[in-house]
mmCIF file of C-alpha atoms in Angstrom:
data_model
loop_
_atom_site.group_PDB
_atom_site.id
_atom_site.type_symbol
_atom_site.label_atom_id
_atom_site.label_comp_id
_atom_site.label_asym_id
_atom_site.label_seq_id
_atom_site.Cartn_x
_atom_site.Cartn_y
_atom_site.Cartn_z
ATOM 1 C CA MET A 21 27.932 11.349 -8.360
ATOM 2 C CA ALA A 22 28.730 13.847 -11.104
ATOM 3 C CA ARG A 23 28.550 17.550 -10.485
ATOM 4 C CA ARG A 24 25.340 19.143 -11.726
ATOM 5 C CA GLU A 25 25.968 22.473 -13.411
ATOM 6 C CA ILE A 26 23.968 25.512 -12.298
ATOM 7 C CA PRO A 27 22.251 27.214 -15.264
ATOM 8 C CA PRO A 28 23.897 30.641 -15.807
ATOM 9 C CA SER A 29 20.447 32.284 -15.942
ATOM 10 C CA LEU A 30 19.971 31.435 -12.261
ATOM 11 C CA LEU A 31 23.336 32.672 -11.018
ATOM 12 C CA PRO A 32 22.542 36.393 -10.647
ATOM 13 C CA THR A 33 19.636 35.682 -8.276
ATOM 14 C CA ILE A 34 21.936 34.730 -5.394
ATOM 15 C CA ASP A 35 24.119 37.344 -3.755
ATOM 16 C CA LEU A 36 26.948 35.676 -1.860
ATOM 17 C CA THR A 37 27.936 38.963 -0.225
ATOM 18 C CA LYS A 38 24.715 38.848 1.821
ATOM 19 C CA PRO A 39 23.712 36.210 4.414
ATOM 20 C CA ILE A 40 21.795 33.262 2.999
ATOM 21 C CA GLN A 41 18.612 32.859 5.047
ATOM 22 C CA LEU A 42 17.486 29.416 6.160
ATOM 23 C CA ASP A 43 13.950 30.069 4.991
ATOM 24 C CA ASP A 44 15.262 30.422 1.426
ATOM 25 C CA LYS A 45 15.222 26.637 1.238
ATOM 26 C CA THR A 46 13.864 26.507 -2.317
ATOM 27 C CA LEU A 47 16.684 28.719 -3.498
ATOM 28 C CA ILE A 48 19.215 26.623 -1.595
ATOM 29 C CA ARG A 49 17.916 23.435 -3.188
ATOM 30 C CA LEU A 50 18.108 25.060 -6.639
ATOM 31 C CA TYR A 51 21.721 25.958 -6.058
ATOM 32 C CA ARG A 52 22.925 22.843 -4.333
ATOM 33 C CA THR A 53 26.013 21.559 -6.081
ATOM 34 C CA GLN A 54 25.733 17.811 -5.899
ATOM 35 C CA LEU A 55 29.129 16.256 -5.285
ATOM 36 C CA GLU A 56 30.215 12.959 -3.820
ATOM 37 C CA SER A 57 32.139 15.044 -1.278
ATOM 38 C CA PRO A 58 32.249 18.852 -1.081
ATOM 39 C CA LYS A 59 35.267 19.873 -3.193
ATOM 40 C CA THR A 60 34.644 23.599 -3.245
ATOM 41 C CA GLU A 61 33.784 26.196 -0.611
ATOM 42 C CA MET A 62 30.511 26.933 -2.440
ATOM 43 C CA ALA A 63 29.476 23.272 -2.453
ATOM 44 C CA ALA A 64 30.425 22.845 1.204
ATOM 45 C CA ARG A 65 28.531 25.973 2.275
ATOM 46 C CA LEU A 66 25.373 25.117 0.346
ATOM 47 C CA TYR A 67 25.485 21.511 1.512
ATOM 48 C CA ALA A 68 25.796 22.597 5.149
ATOM 49 C CA ILE A 69 22.946 25.123 4.866
ATOM 50 C CA GLU A 70 20.665 22.691 3.074
ATOM 51 C CA GLU A 71 21.371 20.045 5.685
ATOM 52 C CA LEU A 72 20.441 22.505 8.448
ATOM 53 C CA VAL A 73 17.231 23.374 6.612
ATOM 54 C CA ARG A 74 16.381 19.717 6.059
ATOM 55 C CA LEU A 75 16.965 18.829 9.689
ATOM 56 C CA GLY A 76 15.074 21.897 10.874
ATOM 57 C CA GLU A 77 12.112 21.195 8.642
ATOM 58 C CA THR A 78 11.742 17.476 9.273
ATOM 59 C CA SER A 79 12.567 15.519 12.413
ATOM 60 C CA TYR A 80 13.492 18.482 14.580
ATOM 61 C CA LEU A 81 10.390 20.632 14.144
ATOM 62 C CA ASN A 82 7.985 17.745 13.648
ATOM 63 C CA GLY A 83 9.189 16.270 16.919
ATOM 64 C CA PHE A 84 8.603 19.537 18.721
ATOM 65 C CA ARG A 85 5.181 19.985 17.095
ATOM 66 C CA MET A 86 4.211 16.482 18.139
ATOM 67 C CA LYS A 87 5.432 16.993 21.690
ATOM 68 C CA ALA A 88 3.870 20.445 21.956
ATOM 69 C CA GLU A 89 0.535 19.192 20.643
ATOM 70 C CA MET A 90 0.462 16.488 23.284
ATOM 71 C CA ARG A 91 1.779 18.630 26.131
ATOM 72 C CA ILE A 92 -0.432 21.705 25.611
ATOM 73 C CA GLY A 93 -3.592 21.960 27.670
ATOM 74 C CA THR A 94 -5.003 20.043 30.601
ATOM 75 C CA GLU A 95 -5.010 16.250 30.707
ATOM 76 C CA GLU A 96 -8.664 16.284 29.614
ATOM 77 C CA GLU A 97 -7.838 18.501 26.620
ATOM 78 C CA GLN A 98 -4.968 16.207 25.660
ATOM 79 C CA LEU A 99 -7.273 13.200 25.760
ATOM 80 C CA GLU A 100 -9.802 15.160 23.686
ATOM 81 C CA LYS A 101 -7.091 15.473 21.010
ATOM 82 C CA LEU A 102 -6.754 11.710 21.008
ATOM 83 C CA LYS A 103 -10.510 11.276 20.649
ATOM 84 C CA THR A 104 -10.801 13.696 17.732
ATOM 85 C CA GLY A 105 -7.885 11.985 16.008
ATOM 86 C CA ARG A 106 -5.834 15.164 15.546
ATOM 87 C CA LEU A 107 -2.908 13.706 17.441
ATOM 88 C CA GLY A 108 -3.358 10.244 15.932
ATOM 89 C CA ALA A 109 -3.102 11.786 12.467
ATOM 90 C CA MET A 110 0.178 13.457 13.427
ATOM 91 C CA THR A 111 1.842 10.229 14.494
ATOM 92 C CA GLY A 112 2.156 8.985 10.943
ATOM 93 C CA LYS A 113 2.022 5.400 9.762
ATOM 94 C CA GLY A 114 2.157 3.773 13.191
ATOM 95 C CA ALA A 115 -1.000 5.130 14.804
ATOM 96 C CA PRO A 116 -4.553 4.905 13.499
ATOM 97 C CA LEU A 117 -7.031 7.652 14.290
ATOM 98 C CA PHE A 118 -8.754 7.039 17.601
ATOM 99 C CA GLY A 119 -12.046 6.148 15.905
ATOM 100 C CA ASP A 120 -10.297 3.659 13.594
ATOM 101 C CA TYR A 121 -8.531 2.164 16.588
ATOM 102 C CA LEU A 122 -11.857 1.594 18.364
ATOM 103 C CA HIS A 123 -13.472 0.124 15.261
ATOM 104 C CA ARG A 124 -10.656 -2.059 13.888
ATOM 105 C CA GLU A 125 -8.778 -3.143 16.987
ATOM 106 C CA ARG A 126 -11.549 -3.108 19.584
ATOM 107 C CA GLY A 127 -14.343 -4.144 17.210
ATOM 108 C CA MET A 128 -16.597 -1.278 18.290
ATOM 109 C CA THR A 129 -19.649 -0.292 16.280
ATOM 110 C CA ARG A 130 -20.940 3.278 15.999
ATOM 111 C CA GLU A 131 -23.522 2.511 18.709
ATOM 112 C CA ASP A 132 -20.782 1.218 21.035
ATOM 113 C CA PHE A 133 -18.788 4.355 20.355
ATOM 114 C CA GLU A 134 -21.742 6.636 21.135
ATOM 115 C CA LYS A 135 -22.289 4.782 24.428
ATOM 116 C CA LEU A 136 -18.582 5.147 25.187
ATOM 117 C CA LEU A 137 -18.738 8.910 24.572
ATOM 118 C CA LYS A 138 -21.544 9.222 27.133
ATOM 119 C CA GLY A 139 -19.754 7.084 29.732
ATOM 120 C CA ASP A 140 -16.267 6.873 31.214
ATOM 121 C CA LYS A 141 -13.731 6.479 28.409
ATOM 122 C CA THR A 142 -10.499 7.138 30.338
ATOM 123 C CA ASP A 143 -9.319 3.509 30.336
ATOM 124 C CA ILE A 144 -9.691 3.027 26.601
ATOM 125 C CA GLU A 145 -8.054 6.401 25.848
ATOM 126 C CA ASN A 146 -5.159 5.561 28.151
ATOM 127 C CA GLU A 147 -4.789 2.193 26.409
ATOM 128 C CA TYR A 148 -4.639 3.968 23.014
ATOM 129 C CA TYR A 149 -2.150 6.504 24.384
ATOM 130 C CA LEU A 150 0.151 3.804 25.795
ATOM 131 C CA LYS A 151 -0.026 1.651 22.661
ATOM 132 C CA TYR A 152 0.500 4.356 20.025
ATOM 133 C CA ILE A 153 1.245 7.842 21.327
ATOM 134 C CA SER A 154 3.743 7.180 24.110
ATOM 135 C CA PRO A 155 6.178 5.147 21.921
ATOM 136 C CA THR A 156 5.911 7.803 19.222
ATOM 137 C CA LEU A 157 6.798 10.565 21.676
ATOM 138 C CA LYS A 158 9.815 8.527 22.825
ATOM 139 C CA LYS A 159 10.864 8.082 19.193
ATOM 140 C CA TYR A 160 10.565 11.850 18.608
ATOM 141 C CA ASP A 161 12.553 12.598 21.774
ATOM 142 C CA LYS A 162 15.378 10.433 20.395
ATOM 143 C CA ALA A 163 15.120 12.005 16.926
ATOM 144 C CA ILE A 164 15.284 15.497 18.432
ATOM 145 C CA GLU A 165 18.320 14.548 20.512
ATOM 146 C CA ASN A 166 20.075 13.141 17.405
ATOM 147 C CA CYS A 167 19.186 16.211 15.336
ATOM 148 C CA GLU A 168 20.510 18.554 18.019
ATOM 149 C CA LYS A 169 23.845 16.709 17.889
ATOM 150 C CA ARG A 170 23.970 16.845 14.080
ATOM 151 C CA ILE A 171 22.957 20.503 14.005
ATOM 152 C CA ALA A 172 25.751 21.311 16.498
ATOM 153 C CA VAL A 173 28.241 19.619 14.155
ATOM 154 C CA LEU A 174 26.835 21.413 11.101
ATOM 155 C CA LYS A 175 26.957 24.778 12.883
ATOM 156 C CA GLN A 176 30.627 24.087 13.616
ATOM 157 C CA VAL A 177 31.194 23.294 9.902
ATOM 158 C CA VAL A 178 29.451 26.524 8.890
ATOM 159 C CA ALA A 179 31.513 28.491 11.465
ATOM 160 C CA GLU A 180 34.729 27.032 10.047
ATOM 161 C CA ILE A 181 33.655 27.879 6.487
ATOM 162 C CA ASN A 182 32.743 31.430 7.574
ATOM 163 C CA ALA A 183 36.191 31.807 9.160
ATOM 164 C CA LYS A 184 37.857 30.791 5.865
ATOM 165 C CA VAL A 185 35.557 32.838 3.607
ATOM 166 C CA PRO A 186 34.512 35.932 5.624
ATOM 167 C CA THR A 187 33.049 37.774 2.604
ATOM 168 C CA THR A 188 30.357 35.126 2.140
ATOM 169 C CA LYS A 189 29.229 34.785 5.738
ATOM 170 C CA ILE A 190 26.282 32.453 6.382
ATOM 171 C CA ASP A 191 23.698 33.362 9.031
ATOM 172 C CA PHE A 192 21.329 30.841 10.562
#
């Protein structure tokens, strides 16, 4: 992949003598020097920071949000989240909202659903949880574990770059 030049008009907006903050992800993406492999200190530093941002913003945090959403509150409150579909919506492509699950997979009508809401719905909620939510949580646990390993490696890369180029120290 060819190197993409940074427009000179953008160059003054980044001060390499100050720490680059992770939440400046838009700026980092603007400045990313796209190389097949990092050939310069600048490219290596920006690549490492952007990778940390990307990991932090996607699998890592989403996994924690998903786990936190499911783990917060009493068991009844957690099941309420399933019923309202808030957790189902967070699980992405794999899990339908609870109402859709009842309608499409269990063939329930609105009347059936209203009867269910008045009666004991624990079994059907547990079935939904085991079929959709539990595997998703396991998948997130694995993604978080993998991200933690990659972030540890990237932090080591950033530490090595900081040791070589102390005037352009990166904080994260």
